[in-house]
Amino acid sequence: MSSFESVFGDSPEFVARAPGRVNLLGEHTDYNGGYVLPIAIEQQTSVSMSHSNSKQYALYSEMLDDIVYFTLGKSPTEHFATYVYGCLMEARAVGMKVPVLDIYIQSDVPMGAGLSSSAALEVATLRVLRALTGFPLDDVQIAQLAQRAEIQYAGVRCGIMDQMASSLAGTREALLLDTLTLERRLVPLPPASAVLVLDSGVVRTLATSGYNQRRTECEEAAHQLGVQSLREVHDISLADALPEPLGRRVRHIVSENARVLRAAECNNAAEFGMLMNASHTSLRDDYEVSVPQLDQLVTLLQAHPDVYGARLTGAGFGGACVALCKPESLHQISEAVLQDYSSMGLKGRILVPPHWVDRTATVGGGSAS
Ligand code: GLA
């Protein structure tokens, strides 16, 4: 096992951490000025830094066992490095004097599963830069710089949910965020409920292109409806006047915003769960970001008597499902559901709660397609 010391020969001067997140409700609403309800997960990314005497930045990823060298002004080509590079560039753009650094990344946030490993990396990077330089940045500014870094340098025209969740959410209460005004408040999970996240095993290959395409469709729909963003649309019947698929996209956004606001008020696990189920149907049929394997896993979860509701989480096109469950049954639910999933020739695994991750090694056997 490597460490900052083993790679760079000394202890790091500064270390900061940031968590991944799972979104409970409010999918694809954030780039439409809508509402989201993510919660932080226990898995975190840690970024360590020290000043360097070299002319080049050195960036080591423990998970990838890869070291990348770069200078500011010439972006590295390695994907993981573009997130850090983007943060350094965005920090510099707002006036931070960024010295040459040795940087070490360690993370147990699952990558490519829809749990915002990239936002965790960005927020942790900006937090440690803030500590190292003393440059004043509040947690919202950190989220905003992180989002810009992702858009400009990683090529995903993402909204601000993931970065706000990583920067401001806790693991016990969800963050109800209005992505237009950035007004927010913490919302406890309904009584007698707990969050389970299962990975479908399907790598999100289409995510970037499909994601950017959805965003363009929403912009076109807003344009045709004569509004700045789909957040301004409340009457779902307005979607009927649009050509397809734009009408379907609008139906999802309008109904999803309403579901988030309802869920944040309901304080009832059964009702919250029904809203999650409805969200999945809408993401599958109207927004068209599900894949058959996610639908299978969601159907199995929804059919379990101790599951209140389940849906795909994150951008879709693969990745993970989130379920709201009876807390005492989390382990039983995941074993039963993953067993059934594996009998279909698919291999899933538990992502949250993290202390059960190891148990999945014995569950399931088929290979993901
Ligand atoms: C990704 C993006 C977010 C959000 C979700 C979908 O996670 O980074 O901004 O749009 O997809 O809800």
Coordinates of C-alpha atoms and ligand atoms in Angstrom, one line a residue:
M1 CA 0.0 0.0 0.0
S2 CA 1.5 3.4 -1.0
S3 CA 1.2 6.7 0.9
F4 CA 2.1 10.3 0.3
E5 CA 5.4 9.6 2.2
S6 CA 6.3 6.6 0.0
V7 CA 5.7 8.5 -3.2
F8 CA 7.0 12.0 -2.3
G9 CA 9.4 11.2 0.5
D10 CA 7.9 13.3 3.3
S11 CA 4.6 13.9 5.1
P12 CA 2.0 16.1 3.4
E13 CA 1.6 19.6 4.6
F14 CA -2.2 19.7 4.2
V15 CA -4.9 17.1 3.8
A16 CA -8.6 17.5 3.2
R17 CA -11.5 15.2 2.6
A18 CA -14.9 15.3 0.9
P19 CA -17.7 12.7 0.6
G20 CA -19.5 11.2 -2.3
R21 CA -23.3 11.6 -2.5
V22 CA -26.4 9.6 -3.4
N23 CA -29.3 11.5 -4.8
L24 CA -32.6 10.5 -3.2
L25 CA -34.9 12.5 -5.6
G26 CA -34.6 15.2 -8.2
E27 CA -32.7 13.7 -11.1
H28 CA -31.6 15.8 -14.1
T29 CA -33.5 18.8 -12.5
D30 CA -30.3 20.7 -11.4
Y31 CA -29.4 22.0 -14.9
N32 CA -33.0 23.1 -15.3
G33 CA -32.9 25.3 -12.2
G34 CA -35.0 22.8 -10.3
Y35 CA -34.9 21.0 -6.9
V36 CA -32.8 18.1 -5.7
L37 CA -32.5 16.1 -2.6
P38 CA -29.1 14.4 -2.2
I39 CA -27.4 13.0 0.9
A40 CA -23.7 12.5 1.6
I41 CA -22.4 9.0 1.9
E42 CA -19.7 7.8 4.3
Q43 CA -17.2 7.0 1.6
Q44 CA -14.8 9.9 1.1
T45 CA -11.9 11.1 -1.1
S46 CA -8.9 12.5 0.6
V47 CA -6.4 14.8 -1.2
S48 CA -3.0 15.6 0.4
M49 CA -0.6 18.3 -0.8
S50 CA 2.8 19.8 -0.2
H51 CA 4.7 22.6 -1.9
S52 CA 7.2 21.3 -4.5
N53 CA 10.6 22.6 -5.7
S54 CA 10.0 21.1 -9.1
K55 CA 8.8 23.0 -12.2
Q56 CA 5.9 20.5 -12.6
Y57 CA 2.9 19.4 -10.6
A58 CA 3.1 15.7 -9.6
L59 CA -0.3 14.0 -9.1
Y60 CA -0.5 10.5 -7.8
S61 CA -3.7 8.4 -7.6
E62 CA -3.6 5.6 -5.1
M63 CA -6.6 3.8 -6.7
L64 CA -5.1 3.9 -10.2
D65 CA -1.5 3.5 -9.1
D66 CA -0.7 6.2 -11.6
I67 CA 1.4 9.3 -11.4
V68 CA 0.9 12.2 -13.8
Y69 CA 3.1 15.3 -14.3
F70 CA 1.8 18.6 -15.7
T71 CA 2.1 22.3 -15.8
L72 CA -0.7 24.9 -15.6
G73 CA -1.8 25.9 -19.0
K74 CA -1.4 22.4 -20.5
S75 CA -4.1 20.0 -19.4
P76 CA -3.1 16.4 -18.7
T77 CA -4.8 13.8 -20.8
E78 CA -5.4 11.3 -18.0
H79 CA -9.1 11.6 -17.1
F80 CA -8.7 11.6 -13.3
A81 CA -6.1 14.3 -13.5
T82 CA -8.3 16.7 -15.5
Y83 CA -10.6 17.1 -12.4
V84 CA -7.6 18.2 -10.2
Y85 CA -6.1 20.3 -13.0
G86 CA -9.5 22.0 -13.5
C87 CA -9.7 22.9 -9.9
L88 CA -6.2 24.4 -9.9
M89 CA -7.1 26.4 -13.0
E90 CA -10.4 27.6 -11.6
A91 CA -8.8 28.5 -8.3
R92 CA -6.2 30.5 -10.1
A93 CA -8.9 32.2 -12.2
V94 CA -10.5 33.7 -9.1
G95 CA -7.1 35.0 -7.8
M96 CA -5.6 32.2 -5.8
K97 CA -1.8 32.1 -6.1
V98 CA -1.4 28.4 -6.7
P99 CA 2.2 27.1 -6.1
V100 CA 3.7 24.0 -7.7
L101 CA 2.5 21.0 -5.7
D102 CA 2.9 17.4 -5.0
I103 CA -0.6 15.9 -4.8
Y104 CA -1.8 12.5 -3.6
I105 CA -5.3 11.2 -4.0
Q106 CA -6.9 8.4 -2.0
S107 CA -10.6 7.5 -2.2
D108 CA -13.1 4.8 -1.3
V109 CA -15.9 6.5 -3.2
P110 CA -16.9 4.0 -5.9
M111 CA -16.0 5.3 -9.3
G112 CA -18.4 5.4 -12.3
A113 CA -21.4 4.2 -10.2
G114 CA -23.2 7.5 -9.9
L115 CA -22.0 8.4 -6.4
S116 CA -20.1 11.5 -7.5
S117 CA -16.6 10.4 -7.1
S118 CA -15.6 13.3 -9.3
A119 CA -17.3 15.9 -7.2
A120 CA -15.7 14.4 -4.1
L121 CA -12.3 14.8 -5.8
E122 CA -13.0 18.3 -6.8
V123 CA -14.3 19.5 -3.5
A124 CA -11.5 17.8 -1.5
T125 CA -8.9 19.4 -3.9
L126 CA -10.4 22.9 -3.4
R127 CA -10.6 22.4 0.4
V128 CA -7.0 21.5 0.6
L129 CA -6.0 24.4 -1.7
R130 CA -8.0 26.7 0.6
A131 CA -6.1 25.4 3.6
L132 CA -2.7 25.6 1.9
T133 CA -3.0 29.1 0.5
G134 CA -5.3 30.7 3.1
F135 CA -7.4 32.1 0.2
P136 CA -10.9 32.9 1.4
L137 CA -13.5 30.6 -0.2
D138 CA -16.8 29.6 1.5
D139 CA -18.4 26.2 0.9
V140 CA -20.8 27.4 -1.7
Q141 CA -17.9 29.0 -3.7
I142 CA -16.0 25.8 -3.4
A143 CA -19.0 24.0 -5.0
Q144 CA -19.3 26.6 -7.7
L145 CA -15.6 26.4 -8.6
A146 CA -15.8 22.6 -8.6
Q147 CA -18.7 22.6 -11.0
R148 CA -16.9 25.0 -13.3
A149 CA -13.8 22.8 -13.2
E150 CA -15.9 19.8 -14.3
I151 CA -17.7 21.6 -17.1
Q152 CA -14.6 23.3 -18.5
Y153 CA -12.0 20.6 -18.0
A154 CA -13.8 17.3 -17.8
G155 CA -16.3 18.0 -20.5
V156 CA -19.5 17.2 -18.7
R157 CA -22.0 20.1 -18.7
C158 CA -23.2 19.1 -15.2
G159 CA -25.5 21.0 -12.8
I160 CA -24.4 22.0 -9.3
M161 CA -26.1 19.2 -7.3
D162 CA -23.1 16.9 -6.8
Q163 CA -20.6 19.6 -5.8
M164 CA -23.1 21.3 -3.4
A165 CA -23.9 17.9 -1.9
S166 CA -20.2 17.0 -1.4
S167 CA -19.4 20.5 0.0
L168 CA -22.5 21.0 2.2
A169 CA -24.5 17.8 2.9
G170 CA -24.2 15.5 5.8
T171 CA -24.7 11.7 6.0
R172 CA -27.7 11.9 8.3
E173 CA -29.9 14.5 6.7
A174 CA -30.6 15.1 3.0
L175 CA -29.9 18.5 1.4
L176 CA -33.0 20.1 -0.1
L177 CA -31.5 22.4 -2.6
D178 CA -33.1 24.9 -5.0
T179 CA -30.5 25.0 -7.7
L180 CA -31.7 28.3 -9.1
T181 CA -31.3 30.4 -5.9
L182 CA -29.0 27.9 -4.0
E183 CA -31.4 28.2 -1.1
R184 CA -31.2 25.1 0.9
R185 CA -32.1 23.3 4.1
L186 CA -31.4 19.9 5.7
V187 CA -34.3 17.4 5.6
P188 CA -34.1 14.3 7.9
L189 CA -34.9 10.9 6.4
P190 CA -38.5 9.8 7.2
P191 CA -38.7 7.9 10.5
A192 CA -37.9 4.2 10.4
S193 CA -36.1 4.4 7.1
A194 CA -32.5 3.9 5.8
V195 CA -30.8 4.2 2.5
L196 CA -29.4 1.3 0.5
V197 CA -27.5 1.7 -2.7
L198 CA -26.8 -1.2 -5.1
D199 CA -24.6 -1.1 -8.1
S200 CA -26.1 -2.6 -11.3
G201 CA -22.6 -3.5 -12.5
V202 CA -23.3 -1.7 -15.8
V203 CA -20.6 0.8 -16.5
R204 CA -22.0 4.2 -17.6
T205 CA -20.5 4.3 -21.0
L206 CA -23.0 6.6 -22.6
A207 CA -23.2 9.0 -19.7
T208 CA -21.2 11.9 -21.1
S209 CA -22.8 12.1 -24.6
G210 CA -26.3 11.1 -23.4
Y211 CA -26.1 13.6 -20.5
N212 CA -25.1 16.5 -22.7
Q213 CA -27.8 15.6 -25.2
R214 CA -30.5 15.7 -22.5
R215 CA -29.3 19.0 -21.4
T216 CA -29.5 20.4 -25.0
E217 CA -33.0 18.9 -25.3
C218 CA -34.1 20.7 -22.2
E219 CA -32.7 24.0 -23.4
E220 CA -34.5 23.6 -26.7
A221 CA -37.8 22.8 -24.9
A222 CA -37.4 25.9 -22.7
H223 CA -36.7 27.9 -25.8
Q224 CA -39.8 26.6 -27.5
L225 CA -41.9 27.3 -24.4
G226 CA -40.5 30.8 -24.1
V227 CA -39.0 30.4 -20.6
Q228 CA -35.5 30.8 -19.3
S229 CA -35.4 27.4 -17.8
L230 CA -37.8 24.5 -17.3
R231 CA -38.0 25.4 -13.6
E232 CA -40.5 28.0 -14.7
V233 CA -42.9 25.4 -16.1
H234 CA -45.5 24.1 -13.6
D235 CA -48.4 23.2 -15.9
I236 CA -47.4 19.7 -17.2
S237 CA -50.0 20.0 -20.0
L238 CA -47.7 22.6 -21.7
A239 CA -45.6 19.6 -22.7
D240 CA -48.3 18.4 -25.0
A241 CA -47.6 21.2 -27.5
L242 CA -44.0 20.2 -27.9
P243 CA -42.6 17.7 -30.5
E244 CA -41.3 14.5 -29.0
P245 CA -39.0 13.7 -27.4
L246 CA -39.1 17.3 -26.0
G247 CA -42.6 16.8 -24.5
R248 CA -41.5 13.8 -22.6
R249 CA -38.4 15.5 -21.3
V250 CA -40.5 18.4 -20.0
R251 CA -43.0 16.0 -18.3
H252 CA -40.1 14.4 -16.4
I253 CA -38.7 17.7 -15.2
V254 CA -42.0 19.2 -14.1
S255 CA -43.2 16.1 -12.3
E256 CA -39.7 15.5 -10.7
N257 CA -39.6 19.0 -9.2
A258 CA -43.0 18.4 -7.7
R259 CA -41.9 15.0 -6.3
V260 CA -38.9 16.6 -4.6
L261 CA -40.9 19.3 -2.9
R262 CA -43.5 16.7 -1.8
A263 CA -40.9 14.3 -0.4
A264 CA -39.2 17.0 1.5
E265 CA -42.5 17.8 3.4
C266 CA -44.0 14.3 3.8
N267 CA -41.9 12.8 6.7
N268 CA -43.4 9.4 5.8
A269 CA -41.3 6.6 4.5
A270 CA -44.2 4.9 2.5
E271 CA -45.1 8.1 0.7
F272 CA -41.4 9.0 0.1
G273 CA -40.9 5.5 -1.4
M274 CA -43.9 5.9 -3.7
L275 CA -42.4 9.2 -5.0
M276 CA -39.1 7.4 -5.6
N277 CA -40.9 4.7 -7.6
A278 CA -42.7 7.3 -9.7
S279 CA -39.3 9.0 -10.3
H280 CA -37.9 5.8 -11.7
T281 CA -40.8 5.4 -14.1
S282 CA -40.4 8.9 -15.2
L283 CA -36.7 8.6 -15.7
R284 CA -37.2 5.3 -17.7
D285 CA -40.1 6.4 -19.9
D286 CA -40.0 10.1 -20.2
Y287 CA -36.4 11.0 -19.7
E288 CA -35.1 7.7 -21.2
V289 CA -31.9 7.5 -19.1
S290 CA -32.4 4.0 -17.7
V291 CA -31.0 0.7 -19.1
P292 CA -32.7 -2.8 -18.9
Q293 CA -30.3 -3.9 -16.1
L294 CA -31.2 -0.9 -13.9
D295 CA -34.9 -1.6 -14.5
Q296 CA -34.4 -5.2 -13.4
L297 CA -32.7 -4.2 -10.2
V298 CA -35.2 -1.5 -9.4
T299 CA -38.1 -3.9 -10.1
L300 CA -36.5 -6.5 -7.7
L301 CA -36.0 -3.8 -5.0
Q302 CA -39.5 -2.4 -5.4
A303 CA -41.0 -5.9 -5.0
H304 CA -39.3 -6.6 -1.7
P305 CA -41.8 -6.1 1.2
D306 CA -39.3 -4.1 3.3
V307 CA -38.4 -1.6 0.6
Y308 CA -40.5 1.6 0.6
G309 CA -39.3 2.6 -2.9
A310 CA -36.4 2.5 -5.3
R311 CA -35.1 4.1 -8.4
L312 CA -32.0 4.6 -10.5
T313 CA -29.8 7.4 -9.0
G314 CA -27.4 9.8 -10.7
A315 CA -27.2 10.5 -14.4
G316 CA -28.4 7.0 -15.4
F317 CA -27.2 5.0 -18.5
G318 CA -25.9 2.4 -16.0
G319 CA -24.6 2.9 -12.5
A320 CA -26.5 2.5 -9.2
C321 CA -30.0 2.2 -7.7
V322 CA -31.1 3.8 -4.5
A323 CA -33.7 2.3 -2.2
L324 CA -35.4 3.6 0.9
C325 CA -35.8 0.6 3.2
K326 CA -36.7 -0.6 6.7
P327 CA -33.3 -0.2 8.5
E328 CA -33.4 -3.5 10.2
S329 CA -33.8 -5.3 6.9
L330 CA -31.0 -3.7 4.9
H331 CA -28.8 -6.8 4.8
Q332 CA -31.6 -9.2 4.1
I333 CA -32.9 -7.0 1.3
S334 CA -29.6 -6.7 -0.4
E335 CA -28.8 -10.4 -0.2
A336 CA -32.2 -11.4 -1.6
V337 CA -32.2 -8.8 -4.3
L338 CA -28.6 -9.4 -5.4
Q339 CA -29.3 -13.2 -5.4
D340 CA -32.3 -12.8 -7.8
Y341 CA -30.3 -10.3 -9.9
S342 CA -27.5 -12.8 -10.2
S343 CA -29.9 -15.6 -11.3
M344 CA -30.6 -13.4 -14.3
G345 CA -26.9 -13.5 -15.2
L346 CA -26.1 -10.1 -13.8
K347 CA -23.7 -9.1 -11.0
G348 CA -24.6 -6.3 -8.7
R349 CA -23.0 -5.3 -5.4
I350 CA -23.7 -3.2 -2.3
L351 CA -22.3 0.3 -2.4
V352 CA -24.0 1.8 0.7
P353 CA -23.9 1.1 3.6
P354 CA -20.1 0.8 3.0
H355 CA -19.4 -1.6 5.9
W356 CA -21.4 -4.2 4.0
V357 CA -19.5 -3.8 0.8
D358 CA -17.2 -6.8 1.5
R359 CA -20.2 -9.1 2.0
T360 CA -21.1 -8.8 -1.7
A361 CA -18.0 -10.8 -2.6
T362 CA -20.1 -13.9 -1.8
V363 CA -23.3 -12.8 -3.4
G364 CA -24.0 -13.1 -7.1
G365 CA -22.0 -15.0 -9.7
G366 CA -23.0 -14.0 -13.2
S367 CA -21.2 -11.3 -15.2
A368 CA -22.6 -7.9 -16.0
S369 CA -23.4 -7.3 -19.6
Ligands
GLA1 C1 -24.8 14.0 -12.7 C2 -24.5 15.5 -12.8 C3 -25.5 16.2 -11.9 C4 -27.0 15.9 -12.1 C5 -27.1 14.4 -12.2 C6 -28.5 14.0 -12.7 O1 -24.6 13.4 -11.5 O2 -23.2 15.7 -12.3 O3 -25.3 17.6 -12.0 O4 -27.4 16.5 -13.3 O5 -26.2 13.7 -13.1 O6 -29.5 14.3 -11.8

